[in-house]
Amino acid sequence: MNFVLSYLNFVGFFCLYYLYQIFFFVFMQPLTLYNLCLFYACLWKLLF
């Protein structure tokens, strides 16, 4: 059980870090289709 919780924590932290990087990337550059695809891919990973 502890292993599962720590694994979920790690995945959650990784997704949050990925989201932060994507937000930074999107707002520092023009919004492109590629950026949107990255953003939605990360949202998909977060939700499922």
PDB file of C-alpha atoms in Angstrom:
ATOM      1  CA  MET A   1       0.000   0.000   0.000  1.00  0.00           C
ATOM      2  CA  ASN A   2       2.810   2.401   0.872  1.00  0.00           C
ATOM      3  CA  PHE A   3       4.492   1.608  -2.425  1.00  0.00           C
ATOM      4  CA  VAL A   4       1.309   2.427  -4.350  1.00  0.00           C
ATOM      5  CA  LEU A   5       0.868   5.722  -2.493  1.00  0.00           C
ATOM      6  CA  SER A   6       4.470   6.771  -3.080  1.00  0.00           C
ATOM      7  CA  TYR A   7       4.178   5.810  -6.740  1.00  0.00           C
ATOM      8  CA  LEU A   8       1.011   7.916  -7.095  1.00  0.00           C
ATOM      9  CA  ASN A   9       2.753  10.809  -5.339  1.00  0.00           C
ATOM     10  CA  PHE A  10       5.689  10.554  -7.749  1.00  0.00           C
ATOM     11  CA  VAL A  11       3.416  10.444 -10.804  1.00  0.00           C
ATOM     12  CA  GLY A  12       1.367  13.367  -9.484  1.00  0.00           C
ATOM     13  CA  PHE A  13       4.490  15.442  -8.864  1.00  0.00           C
ATOM     14  CA  PHE A  14       5.842  14.611 -12.321  1.00  0.00           C
ATOM     15  CA  CYS A  15       2.546  15.641 -13.959  1.00  0.00           C
ATOM     16  CA  LEU A  16       2.427  18.885 -11.975  1.00  0.00           C
ATOM     17  CA  TYR A  17       6.021  19.675 -12.985  1.00  0.00           C
ATOM     18  CA  TYR A  18       5.179  18.849 -16.606  1.00  0.00           C
ATOM     19  CA  LEU A  19       2.090  21.094 -16.443  1.00  0.00           C
ATOM     20  CA  TYR A  20       4.179  23.937 -14.992  1.00  0.00           C
ATOM     21  CA  GLN A  21       6.722  23.606 -17.788  1.00  0.00           C
ATOM     22  CA  ILE A  22       3.976  23.562 -20.422  1.00  0.00           C
ATOM     23  CA  PHE A  23       2.294  26.658 -18.963  1.00  0.00           C
ATOM     24  CA  PHE A  24       5.653  28.458 -18.940  1.00  0.00           C
ATOM     25  CA  PHE A  25       6.344  27.340 -22.517  1.00  0.00           C
ATOM     26  CA  VAL A  26       2.891  28.402 -23.731  1.00  0.00           C
ATOM     27  CA  PHE A  27       2.913  31.833 -22.104  1.00  0.00           C
ATOM     28  CA  MET A  28       6.498  32.647 -23.071  1.00  0.00           C
ATOM     29  CA  GLN A  29       5.880  31.820 -26.746  1.00  0.00           C
ATOM     30  CA  PRO A  30       3.039  32.246 -29.224  1.00  0.00           C
ATOM     31  CA  LEU A  31       0.251  29.755 -28.710  1.00  0.00           C
ATOM     32  CA  THR A  32       0.760  27.073 -31.330  1.00  0.00           C
ATOM     33  CA  LEU A  33      -1.040  23.864 -32.165  1.00  0.00           C
ATOM     34  CA  TYR A  34       1.960  21.912 -30.883  1.00  0.00           C
ATOM     35  CA  ASN A  35       1.768  23.613 -27.482  1.00  0.00           C
ATOM     36  CA  LEU A  36      -1.960  22.922 -27.286  1.00  0.00           C
ATOM     37  CA  CYS A  37      -1.388  19.260 -28.122  1.00  0.00           C
ATOM     38  CA  LEU A  38       1.228  18.989 -25.367  1.00  0.00           C
ATOM     39  CA  PHE A  39      -1.123  20.635 -22.897  1.00  0.00           C
ATOM     40  CA  TYR A  40      -4.038  18.336 -23.718  1.00  0.00           C
ATOM     41  CA  ALA A  41      -1.772  15.284 -23.632  1.00  0.00           C
ATOM     42  CA  CYS A  42      -0.691  16.199 -20.105  1.00  0.00           C
ATOM     43  CA  LEU A  43      -4.288  16.834 -19.040  1.00  0.00           C
ATOM     44  CA  TRP A  44      -5.181  13.392 -20.398  1.00  0.00           C
ATOM     45  CA  LYS A  45      -2.339  11.860 -18.359  1.00  0.00           C
ATOM     46  CA  LEU A  46      -3.517  13.685 -15.243  1.00  0.00           C
ATOM     47  CA  LEU A  47      -7.135  12.597 -15.564  1.00  0.00           C
ATOM     48  CA  PHE A  48      -6.643   8.992 -16.699  1.00  0.00           C
TER      49      PHE A  48
END
